[in-house]
Amino acid sequence: MAELDGTSFLTGANAGFIAELYARYLEDPAALDESWRCFFAELNDDNSAVFAELRGPSWGERAPRVIKDGAAAATAIDGEALRQATSDSIRALQLIRSYRVRGHLEADLDPLGLEKRGPFPELDYRTYGFTETDLDHEIYINNLFGRERASLREIIAILRGTYCGKIGVEYMHIQEPAERAWIQEKFENQQRRSGLSPQIKREILRVLSIAETFERFLDRRYTGTKRFGLEGAESLMPALEAVLHRGTELGIREFVIGMPHRGRLNILANFVGKPFAAIFSEFQGNSTNPDHVHGSGDVKYHLGTSGDREVNGATVHLSLAANPSHLEAVDPVVLGKVRAKQFQRGDSERTGVAAILMHGDAAFAGQGIVAESLELSNLIGFCVGGTIHIIVNNQIGFTTAPSAGRSSPYPSDVAKGVQAPIFHVNCDDPEAVVEVARVAVEFRQQFKKDVVVDLFCYRRHGHNESDEPAFTQPLMYRTIARRPTTRQLYTERLVGAGVLRKEEADAMATRFVAELEAQFEAAKSYRANKADWLEGAWAGLEQAPEDDRRGNTGFPPTRLREIGRGLVKVPEGFRLNPKIARQLDAKRAALEAGVSIDWATTEALAIASLCAEGTHVRMSGQDSGRGTFSQRHAVLVDQESEERYVPINHVSPGQAPFEIIDSPLSEAAVVGFEYGYSLADPSTLVLWEAQFGDFANGAQVIIDQFLSSSEVKWLRMSGLVLLLPHGYEGQGPEHSSARIERYLQLCAEDNIQVCNLTTAANYFHALRRQIRRNFRKPLVIFTPKSLLRAREVSSGLDEMAPGTSFHRVIGESETIAADDAVRRVVLSSGKVYFDLAKARAESGEDRVALARIEQLYPFPFSSLARVLQRYRNAEIVWCQEEPQNMGAWSFVDRRIEEVLARLDVAAKRPRCAGRTEAASPATGLYKRHVEEQAHLVGEALAA
Ligand SMILES: Cc1ncc(C[n+]2csc(CCOP(=O)(O)OP(=O)(O)O)c2C)c(N)n1
């Protein structure tokens, strides 16, 4: 029988012992004596976690004592004293656990003190059966907070200090015990949280002073001009500095930053280092780029910039991505950039390049792309080793209060889904802000996962500087008007603590004002001498030339055959699916013969030939590994082990890699990510594939606001390829049209390329052309579905050989009547050509010529002219499958007319044969589809 005395009845070993008893009780209650059985039976609420605590803090070294003969001991040990003490410990641990889970609810987070929360009974010791008289009662807590035992009063003080101060920690939703324990240790270990040095405190004040003074200066010099100032959230600046400094100590050498409008000018200037004079010049309406550089420009609070900062002897590159008004759309773009930079640097651990994303509270909760982007965070094809999110939680979105703006308690709640820890912090305690910012970057470096800082702050003025916030939030704004600034409060605190004198604090601001005044003068004559583009990874590339831009895309057939052998081979012992084995046999035969090579094989040849030449290729999309139409099989799966094998990665020694990624079911975030990747790495061919072309609608913001306009707005090029399956085959409204019209409407100023291809060889050249030219433009390709395996679109290796190239227009390819006898030329683009050719052949018609426009934009004026000038007596018909209010008709109409006007031919204008105008792109009734298709083809060919 164990010796129990009244004073040291619950030692660490006993605690372990009791925990073991409990484990045994869970396994088999009957093994314990009745009094212990009753004791355990009366416990409730998450006991297993409480007992885990009883074994000692999970980061501690002590292992629980293992009871070998537990059952025997359990029946042997008894004693009311032990049970009582255990009960006290358990109840104290329940209280402690409640604070860990819910303490943030009573944290002092709102600088305005407007938010009324609580009371929360689970944070009240009385809920656990303690009374006031227990407050000074010593309780065994098994070395929690570095204490073997502590009074209830002390325990509560520690808990409130840790969890209910100016920091609210949300981390108990994290499933991974090591991560939870790590965070617990950071905040509960009082020694580690020892205060900041006076030097750092002064530095925090300096940074705050600069942030505040900069906004004041802009307000004075450009009163009433929109700048979306940072006032009320100045603590963001010390937070960023803390991330930068701690991150640099931990090995980060590059930060890619995304942020919305709020405080952007401050960050551009005071964090990234954009010259003040440049910003002031923009306030005067000037461009930051030299006059000779084309582009429509953008408002100043959308612009990006980049620069190097020296941090304790290390050079750290910071780049703030340009972004459109559409809030949060930049998030995945930044992530894609980070991923590309990690690849370029060989940062396989993902600890050298990191993302910082800042968000508004309303936008973080409201925009779906936030959730989509978070979902990318732990996926093999998209992870970037964790993102540091900072929510500038000013508790308002334009005029909308949180109560109307979200259902979740915090704006940050969506991040819980990916198990990110969330550190809420009151902006008026800049030291607490710095503490959580440091912990955030430490967590990211340690666990390579996303982390959120929720900076509770306020917005001192209206949504922008000319807005009146009291129209909608009078009480809040009365409170704000009375509230000293964060800098004033922190100055008082430091002066009070003797860290510095008031005059020194004031001097920080006045010195900076003097500097700003000088820069303000300099801005009057500021002229940008260099455009901010085509540097770094883009060096050597140029603006697209005016010529026909064929690029060197041909590839020797012998080498294509060699590559092809790699494409159809699997490793020894690999158990192929028999159907795939047959497909590979067919491909092998076609490749050896060099003829009838289908679409998917040609795509593989294009990609593999680029990889063989040292170009990294990345393709993502939903089910892209196999291909929506089971056409690609770029990833082969062993039928016994499910091991995956990517043949393209085994075609040539020393080749560059091919990344083929099955993406999550997101369009916006994934297209944004791939676009971002293409921004950072022009030497990688980046492709995104839609499941069906129509679904790219979900990424419309990325396509409109980035892909098609970033070159003119921000001088940022992209070579991203969008593959959009398109074609009317009777599959209904959403599986027919990729909405060609949407892309064509975006075309201007040589911004993108839009192709609708009918031959595999043209696809081969179009893909290789993306890399084998000295400039980058986005490329939208409408790709086949049923035609993927059709002989008509297949090509021979000779069509991919050196000397061959991409064809913008394919003229008549059959023998028909003499040119002058041709009565009509039917122009089309894409799949309908084959329907026309078939119908023409069946009818015996030989006075109708067929020509295909393979590239719709840039429109092939001269190639088309060469085709049309032959047929002097012919009328011109444009044939499309789409309803006439959709498809390419309204785009090609005037352009064809323009071509005809230059030629000595009879026709003046084309007319259209297509489906009648419609609200929905296609019928869902197959019979009707067939009728419509026959009708439009007949109309195109009819005499
Ligand atoms: C996608 C999108 N919808 C609407 C807007 C218009 N808008 C601009 S700022 C803003 C409020 C944003 O609130 P919050 O995210 O809390 O940031 P804050 O302005 O408070 O810093 C709105 C609605 C926008 N820019 N983007």
PDB file of N, CA and C and ligand atoms in Angstrom, residues 228 260-262 324-328 359-364 367 392-399 459 463, ligand 1:
ATOM      1  N   PHE A 228      -6.584  56.427 -48.428  1.00  0.00           N
ATOM      2  CA  PHE A 228      -6.909  55.273 -47.585  1.00  0.00           C
ATOM      3  C   PHE A 228      -5.849  55.110 -46.493  1.00  0.00           C
ATOM      4  N   PRO A 260      -4.394  45.238 -49.329  1.00  0.00           N
ATOM      5  CA  PRO A 260      -5.397  46.095 -49.971  1.00  0.00           C
ATOM      6  C   PRO A 260      -5.004  47.566 -49.866  1.00  0.00           C
ATOM      7  N   HIS A 261      -5.990  48.429 -50.044  1.00  0.00           N
ATOM      8  CA  HIS A 261      -5.773  49.877 -50.103  1.00  0.00           C
ATOM      9  C   HIS A 261      -5.295  50.480 -48.795  1.00  0.00           C
ATOM     10  N   ARG A 262      -5.848  49.990 -47.666  1.00  0.00           N
ATOM     11  CA  ARG A 262      -5.656  50.670 -46.382  1.00  0.00           C
ATOM     12  C   ARG A 262      -4.190  50.695 -45.939  1.00  0.00           C
ATOM     13  N   PRO A 324      -5.625  45.015 -57.975  1.00  0.00           N
ATOM     14  CA  PRO A 324      -6.773  45.819 -58.381  1.00  0.00           C
ATOM     15  C   PRO A 324      -7.630  46.148 -57.171  1.00  0.00           C
ATOM     16  N   SER A 325      -8.679  46.893 -57.377  1.00  0.00           N
ATOM     17  CA  SER A 325      -9.618  47.209 -56.291  1.00  0.00           C
ATOM     18  C   SER A 325     -10.238  45.956 -55.690  1.00  0.00           C
ATOM     19  N   HIS A 326     -10.476  44.970 -56.524  1.00  0.00           N
ATOM     20  CA  HIS A 326     -11.184  43.780 -56.050  1.00  0.00           C
ATOM     21  C   HIS A 326     -10.444  43.172 -54.869  1.00  0.00           C
ATOM     22  N   LEU A 327     -11.044  43.352 -53.707  1.00  0.00           N
ATOM     23  CA  LEU A 327     -10.365  42.953 -52.482  1.00  0.00           C
ATOM     24  C   LEU A 327     -10.075  41.465 -52.472  1.00  0.00           C
ATOM     25  N   GLU A 328      -8.926  41.144 -51.955  1.00  0.00           N
ATOM     26  CA  GLU A 328      -8.459  39.778 -51.724  1.00  0.00           C
ATOM     27  C   GLU A 328      -8.092  39.035 -53.003  1.00  0.00           C
ATOM     28  N   HIS A 359      -4.998  42.005 -44.850  1.00  0.00           N
ATOM     29  CA  HIS A 359      -6.409  41.951 -45.223  1.00  0.00           C
ATOM     30  C   HIS A 359      -7.205  42.965 -44.413  1.00  0.00           C
ATOM     31  N   GLY A 360      -8.322  43.431 -44.977  1.00  0.00           N
ATOM     32  CA  GLY A 360      -9.299  44.158 -44.173  1.00  0.00           C
ATOM     33  C   GLY A 360     -10.193  43.132 -43.502  1.00  0.00           C
ATOM     34  N   ASP A 361     -10.793  43.506 -42.377  1.00  0.00           N
ATOM     35  CA  ASP A 361     -11.618  42.530 -41.651  1.00  0.00           C
ATOM     36  C   ASP A 361     -12.861  42.148 -42.455  1.00  0.00           C
ATOM     37  N   ALA A 362     -13.505  43.139 -43.077  1.00  0.00           N
ATOM     38  CA  ALA A 362     -14.717  42.828 -43.833  1.00  0.00           C
ATOM     39  C   ALA A 362     -14.388  41.945 -45.030  1.00  0.00           C
ATOM     40  N   ALA A 363     -13.297  42.256 -45.699  1.00  0.00           N
ATOM     41  CA  ALA A 363     -12.942  41.502 -46.901  1.00  0.00           C
ATOM     42  C   ALA A 363     -12.507  40.084 -46.553  1.00  0.00           C
ATOM     43  N   PHE A 364     -11.764  39.932 -45.470  1.00  0.00           N
ATOM     44  CA  PHE A 364     -11.269  38.591 -45.115  1.00  0.00           C
ATOM     45  C   PHE A 364     -12.449  37.666 -44.830  1.00  0.00           C
ATOM     46  N   GLN A 367     -14.932  37.621 -48.647  1.00  0.00           N
ATOM     47  CA  GLN A 367     -14.544  37.203 -49.994  1.00  0.00           C
ATOM     48  C   GLN A 367     -14.208  35.707 -50.041  1.00  0.00           C
ATOM     49  N   VAL A 392      -6.069  43.693 -40.783  1.00  0.00           N
ATOM     50  CA  VAL A 392      -6.174  45.044 -40.214  1.00  0.00           C
ATOM     51  C   VAL A 392      -7.648  45.210 -39.850  1.00  0.00           C
ATOM     52  N   ASN A 393      -7.923  44.787 -38.635  1.00  0.00           N
ATOM     53  CA  ASN A 393      -9.312  44.651 -38.185  1.00  0.00           C
ATOM     54  C   ASN A 393      -9.784  45.969 -37.568  1.00  0.00           C
ATOM     55  N   ASN A 394     -10.163  46.878 -38.465  1.00  0.00           N
ATOM     56  CA  ASN A 394     -10.606  48.180 -37.951  1.00  0.00           C
ATOM     57  C   ASN A 394     -12.089  48.196 -37.615  1.00  0.00           C
ATOM     58  N   GLN A 395     -12.661  47.026 -37.583  1.00  0.00           N
ATOM     59  CA  GLN A 395     -14.011  46.823 -37.071  1.00  0.00           C
ATOM     60  C   GLN A 395     -15.091  47.530 -37.890  1.00  0.00           C
ATOM     61  N   ILE A 396     -14.760  47.747 -39.143  1.00  0.00           N
ATOM     62  CA  ILE A 396     -15.753  48.332 -40.040  1.00  0.00           C
ATOM     63  C   ILE A 396     -15.344  48.022 -41.474  1.00  0.00           C
ATOM     64  N   GLY A 397     -16.324  47.888 -42.355  1.00  0.00           N
ATOM     65  CA  GLY A 397     -16.041  47.733 -43.777  1.00  0.00           C
ATOM     66  C   GLY A 397     -16.814  48.801 -44.519  1.00  0.00           C
ATOM     67  N   PHE A 398     -16.131  49.840 -44.915  1.00  0.00           N
ATOM     68  CA  PHE A 398     -16.736  51.016 -45.566  1.00  0.00           C
ATOM     69  C   PHE A 398     -17.728  51.649 -44.582  1.00  0.00           C
ATOM     70  N   THR A 399     -19.020  51.283 -44.663  1.00  0.00           N
ATOM     71  CA  THR A 399     -19.954  51.779 -43.627  1.00  0.00           C
ATOM     72  C   THR A 399     -20.616  50.612 -42.894  1.00  0.00           C
ATOM     73  N   ARG A 459     -10.530  52.773 -37.473  1.00  0.00           N
ATOM     74  CA  ARG A 459     -10.257  53.627 -38.628  1.00  0.00           C
ATOM     75  C   ARG A 459     -10.552  55.052 -38.197  1.00  0.00           C
ATOM     76  N   HIS A 463     -14.112  56.048 -44.660  1.00  0.00           N
ATOM     77  CA  HIS A 463     -13.543  54.997 -45.508  1.00  0.00           C
ATOM     78  C   HIS A 463     -12.385  55.549 -46.321  1.00  0.00           C
TER      79      HIS A 463
HETATM   80  C1  LIG B   1     -14.505  42.652 -54.146  1.00  0.00           C
HETATM   81  C2  LIG B   1     -14.801  44.048 -53.712  1.00  0.00           C
HETATM   82  N1  LIG B   1     -16.046  44.409 -53.363  1.00  0.00           N
HETATM   83  C3  LIG B   1     -16.300  45.665 -52.968  1.00  0.00           C
HETATM   84  C4  LIG B   1     -15.311  46.600 -52.918  1.00  0.00           C
HETATM   85  C5  LIG B   1     -15.606  48.050 -52.473  1.00  0.00           C
HETATM   86  N2  LIG B   1     -14.919  48.306 -51.188  1.00  0.00           N
HETATM   87  C6  LIG B   1     -13.718  48.875 -51.155  1.00  0.00           C
HETATM   88  S1  LIG B   1     -13.096  48.963 -49.599  1.00  0.00           S
HETATM   89  C7  LIG B   1     -14.474  48.261 -48.947  1.00  0.00           C
HETATM   90  C8  LIG B   1     -14.560  48.020 -47.468  1.00  0.00           C
HETATM   91  C9  LIG B   1     -13.509  47.076 -47.048  1.00  0.00           C
HETATM   92  O1  LIG B   1     -13.579  46.872 -45.675  1.00  0.00           O
HETATM   93  P1  LIG B   1     -12.399  46.118 -44.946  1.00  0.00           P
HETATM   94  O2  LIG B   1     -12.050  44.890 -45.683  1.00  0.00           O
HETATM   95  O3  LIG B   1     -12.784  45.950 -43.524  1.00  0.00           O
HETATM   96  O4  LIG B   1     -11.167  47.111 -45.093  1.00  0.00           O
HETATM   97  P2  LIG B   1     -11.048  48.620 -44.570  1.00  0.00           P
HETATM   98  O5  LIG B   1     -11.450  49.525 -45.712  1.00  0.00           O
HETATM   99  O6  LIG B   1     -11.923  48.762 -43.400  1.00  0.00           O
HETATM  100  O7  LIG B   1      -9.618  48.779 -44.240  1.00  0.00           O
HETATM  101  C10 LIG B   1     -15.379  47.958 -49.943  1.00  0.00           C
HETATM  102  C11 LIG B   1     -16.703  47.387 -49.700  1.00  0.00           C
HETATM  103  C12 LIG B   1     -14.025  46.192 -53.332  1.00  0.00           C
HETATM  104  N3  LIG B   1     -13.004  47.029 -53.383  1.00  0.00           N
HETATM  105  N4  LIG B   1     -13.787  44.909 -53.694  1.00  0.00           N
END
